[in-house]
CSV table of N, CA and C in Angstrom, one decimal:
chain,number,residue,atom,x,y,z
A,18,MET,N,-22.9,0.3,-32.7
A,18,MET,CA,-21.8,-0.6,-32.2
A,18,MET,C,-20.6,0.2,-32.0
A,19,LEU,N,-20.2,1.1,-32.9
A,19,LEU,CA,-19.0,1.9,-32.8
A,19,LEU,C,-19.1,2.8,-31.5
A,20,ARG,N,-20.3,3.4,-31.3
A,20,ARG,CA,-20.5,4.3,-30.2
A,20,ARG,C,-20.3,3.5,-28.9
A,21,LYS,N,-20.8,2.3,-28.8
A,21,LYS,CA,-20.6,1.5,-27.6
A,21,LYS,C,-19.1,1.3,-27.3
A,22,LYS,N,-18.4,1.0,-28.4
A,22,LYS,CA,-16.9,0.8,-28.2
A,22,LYS,C,-16.2,2.1,-27.7
A,23,ILE,N,-16.6,3.2,-28.3
A,23,ILE,CA,-16.0,4.5,-27.9
A,23,ILE,C,-16.3,4.8,-26.4
A,24,VAL,N,-17.6,4.5,-26.0
A,24,VAL,CA,-18.0,4.8,-24.6
A,24,VAL,C,-17.2,3.8,-23.7
A,25,ALA,N,-17.1,2.5,-24.1
A,25,ALA,CA,-16.3,1.6,-23.3
A,25,ALA,C,-14.9,2.0,-23.2
A,26,PHE,N,-14.3,2.4,-24.3
A,26,PHE,CA,-12.9,2.9,-24.2
A,26,PHE,C,-12.7,4.1,-23.3
A,27,GLY,N,-13.7,5.0,-23.4
A,27,GLY,CA,-13.6,6.2,-22.5
A,27,GLY,C,-13.7,5.9,-21.1
A,28,LEU,N,-14.6,4.9,-20.7
A,28,LEU,CA,-14.7,4.5,-19.3
A,28,LEU,C,-13.4,3.8,-18.8
A,29,LEU,N,-12.8,3.0,-19.7
A,29,LEU,CA,-11.6,2.3,-19.4
A,29,LEU,C,-10.5,3.3,-19.1
A,30,ALA,N,-10.4,4.3,-20.0
A,30,ALA,CA,-9.4,5.4,-19.9
A,30,ALA,C,-9.6,6.2,-18.6
A,31,LEU,N,-10.8,6.5,-18.2
A,31,LEU,CA,-11.1,7.2,-17.0
A,31,LEU,C,-10.7,6.4,-15.8
A,32,SER,N,-11.0,5.1,-15.8
A,32,SER,CA,-10.7,4.2,-14.7
A,32,SER,C,-9.2,4.1,-14.5
A,33,THR,N,-8.4,4.0,-15.6
A,33,THR,CA,-7.0,4.0,-15.6
A,33,THR,C,-6.4,5.3,-15.0
A,34,LEU,N,-7.0,6.4,-15.5
A,34,LEU,CA,-6.5,7.7,-14.9
A,34,LEU,C,-6.8,7.8,-13.5
A,35,ALA,N,-7.9,7.4,-13.0
A,35,ALA,CA,-8.3,7.4,-11.6
A,35,ALA,C,-7.4,6.6,-10.8
A,36,GLN,N,-7.0,5.4,-11.3
A,36,GLN,CA,-6.1,4.6,-10.5
A,36,GLN,C,-4.7,5.2,-10.5
A,37,ALA,N,-4.3,5.7,-11.6
A,37,ALA,CA,-2.9,6.3,-11.7
A,37,ALA,C,-2.7,7.5,-10.8
A,38,GLY,N,-3.8,8.2,-10.5
A,38,GLY,CA,-3.7,9.4,-9.7
A,38,GLY,C,-4.2,9.2,-8.3
A,39,GLN,N,-4.2,8.0,-7.8
A,39,GLN,CA,-4.6,7.8,-6.4
A,39,GLN,C,-3.8,8.5,-5.4
A,40,THR,N,-4.4,9.0,-4.3
A,40,THR,CA,-3.7,9.7,-3.3
A,40,THR,C,-3.7,8.8,-2.1
A,41,ILE,N,-2.5,8.7,-1.4
A,41,ILE,CA,-2.3,7.9,-0.2
A,41,ILE,C,-1.6,8.8,0.8
A,42,ASP,N,-2.1,8.7,2.1
A,42,ASP,CA,-1.4,9.4,3.2
A,42,ASP,C,-0.4,8.4,3.8
A,43,VAL,N,0.8,8.8,4.0
A,43,VAL,CA,1.8,8.0,4.6
A,43,VAL,C,2.3,8.7,5.9
A,44,TYR,N,2.3,7.9,7.0
A,44,TYR,CA,2.7,8.3,8.3
A,44,TYR,C,4.0,7.6,8.6
A,45,ARG,N,5.0,8.4,9.0
A,45,ARG,CA,6.4,7.8,9.2
A,45,ARG,C,7.1,8.6,10.3
A,46,ASP,N,8.1,7.9,10.8
A,46,ASP,CA,9.0,8.4,11.8
A,46,ASP,C,9.9,9.5,11.1
A,47,PRO,N,10.3,10.6,11.8
A,47,PRO,CA,11.1,11.6,11.1
A,47,PRO,C,12.5,11.1,10.7
A,48,ASN,N,13.0,10.1,11.4
A,48,ASN,CA,14.4,9.6,11.1
A,48,ASN,C,14.5,8.4,10.2
A,49,CYS,N,13.4,8.0,9.6
A,49,CYS,CA,13.4,6.8,8.8
A,49,CYS,C,13.7,7.1,7.3
A,50,GLY,N,14.8,6.5,6.9
A,50,GLY,CA,15.2,6.7,5.5
A,50,GLY,C,14.5,5.7,4.5
A,51,CYS,N,14.2,4.5,5.0
A,51,CYS,CA,13.5,3.6,4.1
A,51,CYS,C,12.1,4.0,3.8
A,52,CYS,N,11.5,4.7,4.7
A,52,CYS,CA,10.1,5.2,4.5
A,52,CYS,C,10.1,6.2,3.3
A,53,LYS,N,11.1,7.0,3.3
A,53,LYS,CA,11.2,8.0,2.1
A,53,LYS,C,11.4,7.2,0.8
A,54,GLU,N,12.2,6.2,0.9
A,54,GLU,CA,12.4,5.4,-0.4
A,54,GLU,C,11.1,4.7,-0.8
A,55,TRP,N,10.2,4.2,0.1
A,55,TRP,CA,8.9,3.6,-0.2
A,55,TRP,C,8.0,4.7,-0.8
A,56,ILE,N,8.1,5.9,-0.2
A,56,ILE,CA,7.3,7.0,-0.8
A,56,ILE,C,7.7,7.3,-2.2
A,57,SER,N,9.0,7.3,-2.5
A,57,SER,CA,9.5,7.5,-3.9
A,57,SER,C,9.0,6.4,-4.8
A,58,HIS,N,9.0,5.1,-4.3
A,58,HIS,CA,8.4,4.0,-5.1
A,58,HIS,C,7.0,4.2,-5.4
A,59,LEU,N,6.2,4.7,-4.5
A,59,LEU,CA,4.8,5.0,-4.8
A,59,LEU,C,4.6,6.1,-5.8
A,60,GLN,N,5.4,7.1,-5.6
A,60,GLN,CA,5.3,8.3,-6.6
A,60,GLN,C,5.7,7.8,-8.0
A,61,ALA,N,6.7,7.0,-8.1
A,61,ALA,CA,7.2,6.5,-9.4
A,61,ALA,C,6.1,5.6,-10.1
A,62,ASN,N,5.2,5.1,-9.2
A,62,ASN,CA,4.1,4.3,-9.8
A,62,ASN,C,2.8,5.0,-9.8
A,63,GLY,N,2.8,6.3,-9.9
A,63,GLY,CA,1.6,7.1,-10.1
A,63,GLY,C,0.8,7.6,-9.0
A,64,PHE,N,1.3,7.4,-7.7
A,64,PHE,CA,0.6,7.8,-6.6
A,64,PHE,C,1.0,9.2,-6.2
A,65,THR,N,0.0,10.0,-5.7
A,65,THR,CA,0.2,11.2,-5.0
A,65,THR,C,0.3,10.9,-3.5
A,66,VAL,N,1.4,11.3,-2.9
A,66,VAL,CA,1.6,11.0,-1.5
A,66,VAL,C,1.6,12.2,-0.6
A,67,ASN,N,0.8,12.1,0.4
A,67,ASN,CA,0.7,13.1,1.5
A,67,ASN,C,1.6,12.6,2.6
A,68,ASP,N,2.8,13.2,2.8
A,68,ASP,CA,3.8,12.7,3.8
A,68,ASP,C,3.5,13.3,5.1
A,69,HIS,N,3.3,12.5,6.1
A,69,HIS,CA,3.0,13.0,7.5
A,69,HIS,C,4.1,12.4,8.4
A,70,VAL,N,4.9,13.3,9.0
A,70,VAL,CA,5.9,12.9,9.9
A,70,VAL,C,5.3,12.9,11.3
A,71,GLU,N,5.4,11.7,12.0
A,71,GLU,CA,4.7,11.4,13.2
A,71,GLU,C,5.7,11.1,14.3
A,72,PRO,N,5.6,11.7,15.5
A,72,PRO,CA,6.5,11.3,16.6
A,72,PRO,C,6.1,10.0,17.3
A,73,ASN,N,4.8,9.6,17.2
A,73,ASN,CA,4.4,8.4,17.9
A,73,ASN,C,3.7,7.4,16.9
A,74,MET,N,4.5,6.6,16.2
A,74,MET,CA,3.9,5.7,15.2
A,74,MET,C,3.0,4.6,15.8
A,75,SER,N,3.3,4.2,17.1
A,75,SER,CA,2.5,3.2,17.7
A,75,SER,C,1.1,3.7,17.9
A,76,GLU,N,0.9,4.9,18.2
A,76,GLU,CA,-0.4,5.5,18.3
A,76,GLU,C,-1.2,5.5,17.0
A,77,VAL,N,-0.4,5.9,15.9
A,77,VAL,CA,-1.0,5.9,14.6
A,77,VAL,C,-1.5,4.5,14.2
A,78,LYS,N,-0.6,3.5,14.4
A,78,LYS,CA,-1.0,2.1,14.0
A,78,LYS,C,-2.2,1.6,14.8
A,79,GLN,N,-2.2,1.9,16.1
A,79,GLN,CA,-3.4,1.5,16.9
A,79,GLN,C,-4.6,2.2,16.4
A,80,ARG,N,-4.6,3.5,16.1
A,80,ARG,CA,-5.8,4.2,15.6
A,80,ARG,C,-6.3,3.6,14.3
A,81,LEU,N,-5.4,3.2,13.5
A,81,LEU,CA,-5.8,2.7,12.1
A,81,LEU,C,-6.1,1.2,12.1
A,82,GLY,N,-5.9,0.5,13.2
A,82,GLY,CA,-6.3,-0.9,13.3
A,82,GLY,C,-5.2,-1.8,12.8
A,83,VAL,N,-4.0,-1.4,12.8
A,83,VAL,CA,-2.9,-2.3,12.3
A,83,VAL,C,-2.5,-3.3,13.5
A,84,ALA,N,-2.7,-4.5,13.3
A,84,ALA,CA,-2.4,-5.5,14.3
A,84,ALA,C,-0.9,-5.6,14.5
A,85,PRO,N,-0.4,-5.7,15.8
A,85,PRO,CA,1.0,-5.7,16.0
A,85,PRO,C,1.8,-6.7,15.2
A,86,ARG,N,1.2,-7.9,14.9
A,86,ARG,CA,1.8,-8.9,14.2
A,86,ARG,C,2.1,-8.5,12.7
A,87,LEU,N,1.4,-7.5,12.3
A,87,LEU,CA,1.6,-7.0,10.9
A,87,LEU,C,2.5,-5.8,10.8
A,88,ALA,N,3.0,-5.3,11.9
A,88,ALA,CA,3.7,-4.0,12.0
A,88,ALA,C,5.0,-3.9,11.2
A,89,SER,N,5.3,-2.7,10.7
A,89,SER,CA,6.5,-2.4,10.1
A,89,SER,C,6.8,-1.0,10.5
A,90,CYS,N,7.6,-0.2,9.7
A,90,CYS,CA,8.1,1.1,10.1
A,90,CYS,C,7.2,2.2,9.7
A,91,HIS,N,6.4,2.1,8.7
A,91,HIS,CA,5.5,3.2,8.2
A,91,HIS,C,4.1,2.7,7.9
A,92,THR,N,3.1,3.6,7.9
A,92,THR,CA,1.8,3.2,7.7
A,92,THR,C,1.1,4.1,6.7
A,93,GLY,N,0.5,3.6,5.6
A,93,GLY,CA,-0.2,4.4,4.7
A,93,GLY,C,-1.7,4.2,4.9
A,94,VAL,N,-2.5,5.1,4.4
A,94,VAL,CA,-3.9,5.0,4.4
A,94,VAL,C,-4.4,5.4,3.0
A,95,ILE,N,-5.2,4.6,2.4
A,95,ILE,CA,-5.8,4.9,1.1
A,95,ILE,C,-7.3,4.3,1.1
A,96,ASP,N,-8.2,5.2,0.7
A,96,ASP,CA,-9.6,4.8,0.7
A,96,ASP,C,-10.0,4.2,2.0
A,97,GLY,N,-9.5,4.7,3.1
A,97,GLY,CA,-10.0,4.2,4.5
A,97,GLY,C,-9.3,2.9,4.9
A,98,LYS,N,-8.4,2.4,4.1
A,98,LYS,CA,-7.7,1.1,4.4
A,98,LYS,C,-6.3,1.4,4.7
A,99,PHE,N,-5.7,0.6,5.6
A,99,PHE,CA,-4.3,0.8,5.9
A,99,PHE,C,-3.4,0.0,4.9
A,100,VAL,N,-2.2,0.5,4.7
A,100,VAL,CA,-1.1,-0.1,4.0
A,100,VAL,C,0.1,-0.1,4.9
A,101,GLU,N,0.5,-1.2,5.4
A,101,GLU,CA,1.5,-1.2,6.4
A,101,GLU,C,2.8,-1.8,5.8
A,102,GLY,N,3.9,-1.0,6.0
A,102,GLY,CA,5.2,-1.4,5.6
A,102,GLY,C,5.5,-1.3,4.1
A,103,HIS,N,6.4,-2.1,3.6
A,103,HIS,CA,7.0,-2.0,2.3
A,103,HIS,C,6.2,-2.8,1.2
A,104,VAL,N,4.9,-2.5,1.1
A,104,VAL,CA,4.0,-3.1,0.2
A,104,VAL,C,4.3,-2.6,-1.2
A,105,PRO,N,4.5,-3.5,-2.2
A,105,PRO,CA,4.6,-3.0,-3.6
A,105,PRO,C,3.4,-2.2,-4.1
A,106,ALA,N,3.7,-1.2,-4.9
A,106,ALA,CA,2.7,-0.3,-5.5
A,106,ALA,C,1.6,-1.1,-6.2
A,107,GLU,N,1.9,-2.2,-6.9
A,107,GLU,CA,0.9,-3.0,-7.6
A,107,GLU,C,-0.1,-3.6,-6.6
A,108,GLN,N,0.3,-3.9,-5.4
A,108,GLN,CA,-0.6,-4.5,-4.4
A,108,GLN,C,-1.5,-3.4,-3.8
A,109,VAL,N,-0.9,-2.2,-3.7
A,109,VAL,CA,-1.7,-1.0,-3.2
A,109,VAL,C,-2.8,-0.7,-4.1
A,110,LYS,N,-2.5,-0.7,-5.4
A,110,LYS,CA,-3.5,-0.5,-6.5
A,110,LYS,C,-4.6,-1.5,-6.4
A,111,LEU,N,-4.3,-2.8,-6.2
A,111,LEU,CA,-5.3,-3.8,-6.1
A,111,LEU,C,-6.2,-3.8,-4.9
A,112,LEU,N,-5.7,-3.1,-3.8
A,112,LEU,CA,-6.4,-3.1,-2.6
A,112,LEU,C,-7.9,-2.5,-2.8
A,113,ALA,N,-8.0,-1.6,-3.7
A,113,ALA,CA,-9.4,-1.0,-3.9
A,113,ALA,C,-10.4,-2.0,-4.3
A,114,LYS,N,-9.9,-3.1,-5.0
A,114,LYS,CA,-10.8,-4.1,-5.4
A,114,LYS,C,-11.2,-5.1,-4.3
A,115,ARG,N,-10.6,-5.0,-3.2
A,115,ARG,CA,-10.8,-6.0,-2.1
A,115,ARG,C,-11.7,-5.4,-1.0
A,116,SER,N,-13.0,-5.4,-1.1
A,116,SER,CA,-13.9,-4.9,-0.1
A,116,SER,C,-13.9,-5.7,1.2
A,117,ASP,N,-13.3,-6.9,1.1
A,117,ASP,CA,-13.3,-7.8,2.3
A,117,ASP,C,-12.1,-7.5,3.2
A,118,LEU,N,-11.2,-6.6,2.8
A,118,LEU,CA,-10.0,-6.3,3.6
A,118,LEU,C,-10.0,-5.0,4.3
A,119,ARG,N,-9.5,-4.9,5.5
A,119,ARG,CA,-9.3,-3.7,6.2
A,119,ARG,C,-8.0,-3.0,5.9
A,120,GLY,N,-7.1,-3.8,5.3
A,120,GLY,CA,-5.8,-3.3,4.9
A,120,GLY,C,-4.9,-4.5,4.5
A,121,ILE,N,-3.7,-4.1,4.1
A,121,ILE,CA,-2.6,-5.0,3.7
A,121,ILE,C,-1.3,-4.6,4.3
A,122,ALA,N,-0.4,-5.6,4.5
A,122,ALA,CA,0.8,-5.3,5.2
A,122,ALA,C,1.9,-6.2,4.7
A,123,VAL,N,3.2,-5.7,4.7
A,123,VAL,CA,4.4,-6.5,4.6
A,123,VAL,C,5.0,-6.4,6.0
A,124,PRO,N,4.8,-7.3,6.9
A,124,PRO,CA,5.4,-7.2,8.2
A,124,PRO,C,6.9,-7.2,8.2
A,125,GLY,N,7.5,-6.5,9.2
A,125,GLY,CA,8.9,-6.4,9.2
A,125,GLY,C,9.5,-5.5,8.1
A,126,MET,N,10.7,-5.7,7.8
A,126,MET,CA,11.3,-4.9,6.7
A,126,MET,C,12.2,-5.8,5.8
A,127,PRO,N,11.5,-6.6,5.0
A,127,PRO,CA,12.3,-7.6,4.2
A,127,PRO,C,13.2,-6.9,3.2
A,128,ILE,N,14.4,-7.4,3.1
A,128,ILE,CA,15.4,-6.9,2.1
A,128,ILE,C,14.9,-7.2,0.7
A,129,GLY,N,14.9,-6.2,-0.2
A,129,GLY,CA,14.5,-6.4,-1.5
A,129,GLY,C,13.1,-5.9,-1.8
A,130,SER,N,12.3,-5.6,-0.7
A,130,SER,CA,11.0,-5.1,-0.9
A,130,SER,C,11.1,-3.6,-1.3
A,131,PRO,N,10.1,-3.0,-1.8
A,131,PRO,CA,10.2,-1.6,-2.2
A,131,PRO,C,10.6,-0.7,-1.1
A,132,GLY,N,11.7,0.1,-1.3
A,132,GLY,CA,12.3,0.9,-0.2
A,132,GLY,C,13.4,0.2,0.6
A,133,MET,N,13.5,-1.1,0.5
A,133,MET,CA,14.5,-1.8,1.2
A,133,MET,C,15.5,-2.5,0.3
A,134,GLU,N,15.7,-2.0,-0.9
A,134,GLU,CA,16.6,-2.5,-1.9
A,134,GLU,C,18.0,-2.4,-1.4
A,135,MET,N,18.8,-3.5,-1.5
A,135,MET,CA,20.2,-3.5,-1.1
A,135,MET,C,20.9,-4.4,-2.1
A,136,GLY,N,21.3,-3.9,-3.2
A,136,GLY,CA,22.0,-4.6,-4.2
A,136,GLY,C,21.1,-5.7,-4.8
A,137,ASP,N,21.7,-6.9,-5.1
A,137,ASP,CA,20.9,-8.0,-5.7
A,137,ASP,C,20.2,-8.9,-4.6
A,138,ARG,N,20.4,-8.6,-3.4
A,138,ARG,CA,19.8,-9.5,-2.3
A,138,ARG,C,18.3,-9.2,-2.3
A,139,LYS,N,17.6,-10.3,-2.2
A,139,LYS,CA,16.1,-10.2,-2.1
A,139,LYS,C,15.6,-11.3,-1.2
A,140,ASP,N,15.0,-11.0,-0.1
A,140,ASP,CA,14.4,-12.0,0.8
A,140,ASP,C,13.0,-12.3,0.3
A,141,ALA,N,12.6,-13.5,0.5
A,141,ALA,CA,11.2,-13.9,0.2
A,141,ALA,C,10.3,-13.2,1.2
A,142,TYR,N,9.1,-12.7,0.8
A,142,TYR,CA,8.2,-12.1,1.7
A,142,TYR,C,6.8,-12.2,1.2
A,143,GLN,N,5.8,-12.0,2.0
A,143,GLN,CA,4.4,-12.0,1.7
A,143,GLN,C,3.7,-10.7,2.0
A,144,VAL,N,2.7,-10.4,1.2
A,144,VAL,CA,1.8,-9.3,1.4
A,144,VAL,C,0.6,-10.0,2.1
A,145,ILE,N,0.3,-9.6,3.3
A,145,ILE,CA,-0.8,-10.1,4.1
A,145,ILE,C,-2.0,-9.2,4.2
A,146,GLY,N,-3.1,-9.7,3.9
A,146,GLY,CA,-4.4,-8.9,4.0
A,146,GLY,C,-5.0,-9.2,5.4
A,147,LEU,N,-5.6,-8.2,6.0
A,147,LEU,CA,-6.3,-8.4,7.2
A,147,LEU,C,-7.8,-8.2,6.9
A,148,THR,N,-8.5,-9.3,7.0
A,148,THR,CA,-9.9,-9.3,6.7
A,148,THR,C,-10.8,-8.5,7.7
A,149,LYS,N,-11.9,-8.2,7.3
A,149,LYS,CA,-12.8,-7.4,8.2
A,149,LYS,C,-13.2,-8.2,9.5
A,150,ASP,N,-13.1,-9.5,9.4
A,150,ASP,CA,-13.4,-10.3,10.6
A,150,ASP,C,-12.1,-10.7,11.4
A,151,GLY,N,-10.9,-10.0,11.0
A,151,GLY,CA,-9.7,-10.1,11.8
A,151,GLY,C,-8.8,-11.3,11.4
A,152,ARG,N,-9.0,-12.0,10.3
A,152,ARG,CA,-8.2,-13.1,9.9
A,152,ARG,C,-7.1,-12.5,9.0
A,153,ASP,N,-5.9,-13.2,9.0
A,153,ASP,CA,-4.9,-12.9,8.0
A,153,ASP,C,-5.0,-13.8,6.8
A,154,GLU,N,-4.7,-13.2,5.6
A,154,GLU,CA,-4.8,-13.9,4.4
A,154,GLU,C,-3.6,-13.5,3.5
A,155,VAL,N,-3.0,-14.4,2.9
A,155,VAL,CA,-1.8,-14.1,2.1
A,155,VAL,C,-2.4,-13.6,0.7
A,156,VAL,N,-2.0,-12.4,0.4
A,156,VAL,CA,-2.5,-11.7,-0.8
A,156,VAL,C,-1.6,-11.9,-2.0
A,157,ALA,N,-0.2,-11.9,-1.6
A,157,ALA,CA,0.8,-12.1,-2.7
A,157,ALA,C,2.1,-12.6,-2.1
A,158,ASN,N,2.8,-13.4,-2.9
A,158,ASN,CA,4.2,-13.8,-2.5
A,158,ASN,C,5.2,-13.2,-3.4
A,159,TYR,N,6.3,-12.8,-2.8
A,159,TYR,CA,7.4,-12.2,-3.5
A,159,TYR,C,8.7,-12.9,-3.1
């Protein structure tokens, strides 16, 4: 019985370490300051970020399958799925558990979302998932 508990604890610890050390590629415009702030948010939450400065973000979004209605200023890619805009790190971590989604997005640039902090002001916003069959689904409300 004790051996099973030790093995279970070891697997849980490995799973937690794997999640904490996830790597994400972020594509951004060279002149965008909020993109750098979002990258800092991800790094503060345990992500390793590969920062790619791109002159043509429209091309990147199209290549990755980001629907124009979901667009924001930067695009991340993790485990083959897109992460569009100012998505909180906790939602990026949960994306791995959603095999039904092609990606998640916070459309636009809502004030108060990670990287868009401006004092105490916080706009309500949603994290939208794009299903594999092209439907939008609300994943989280903030």
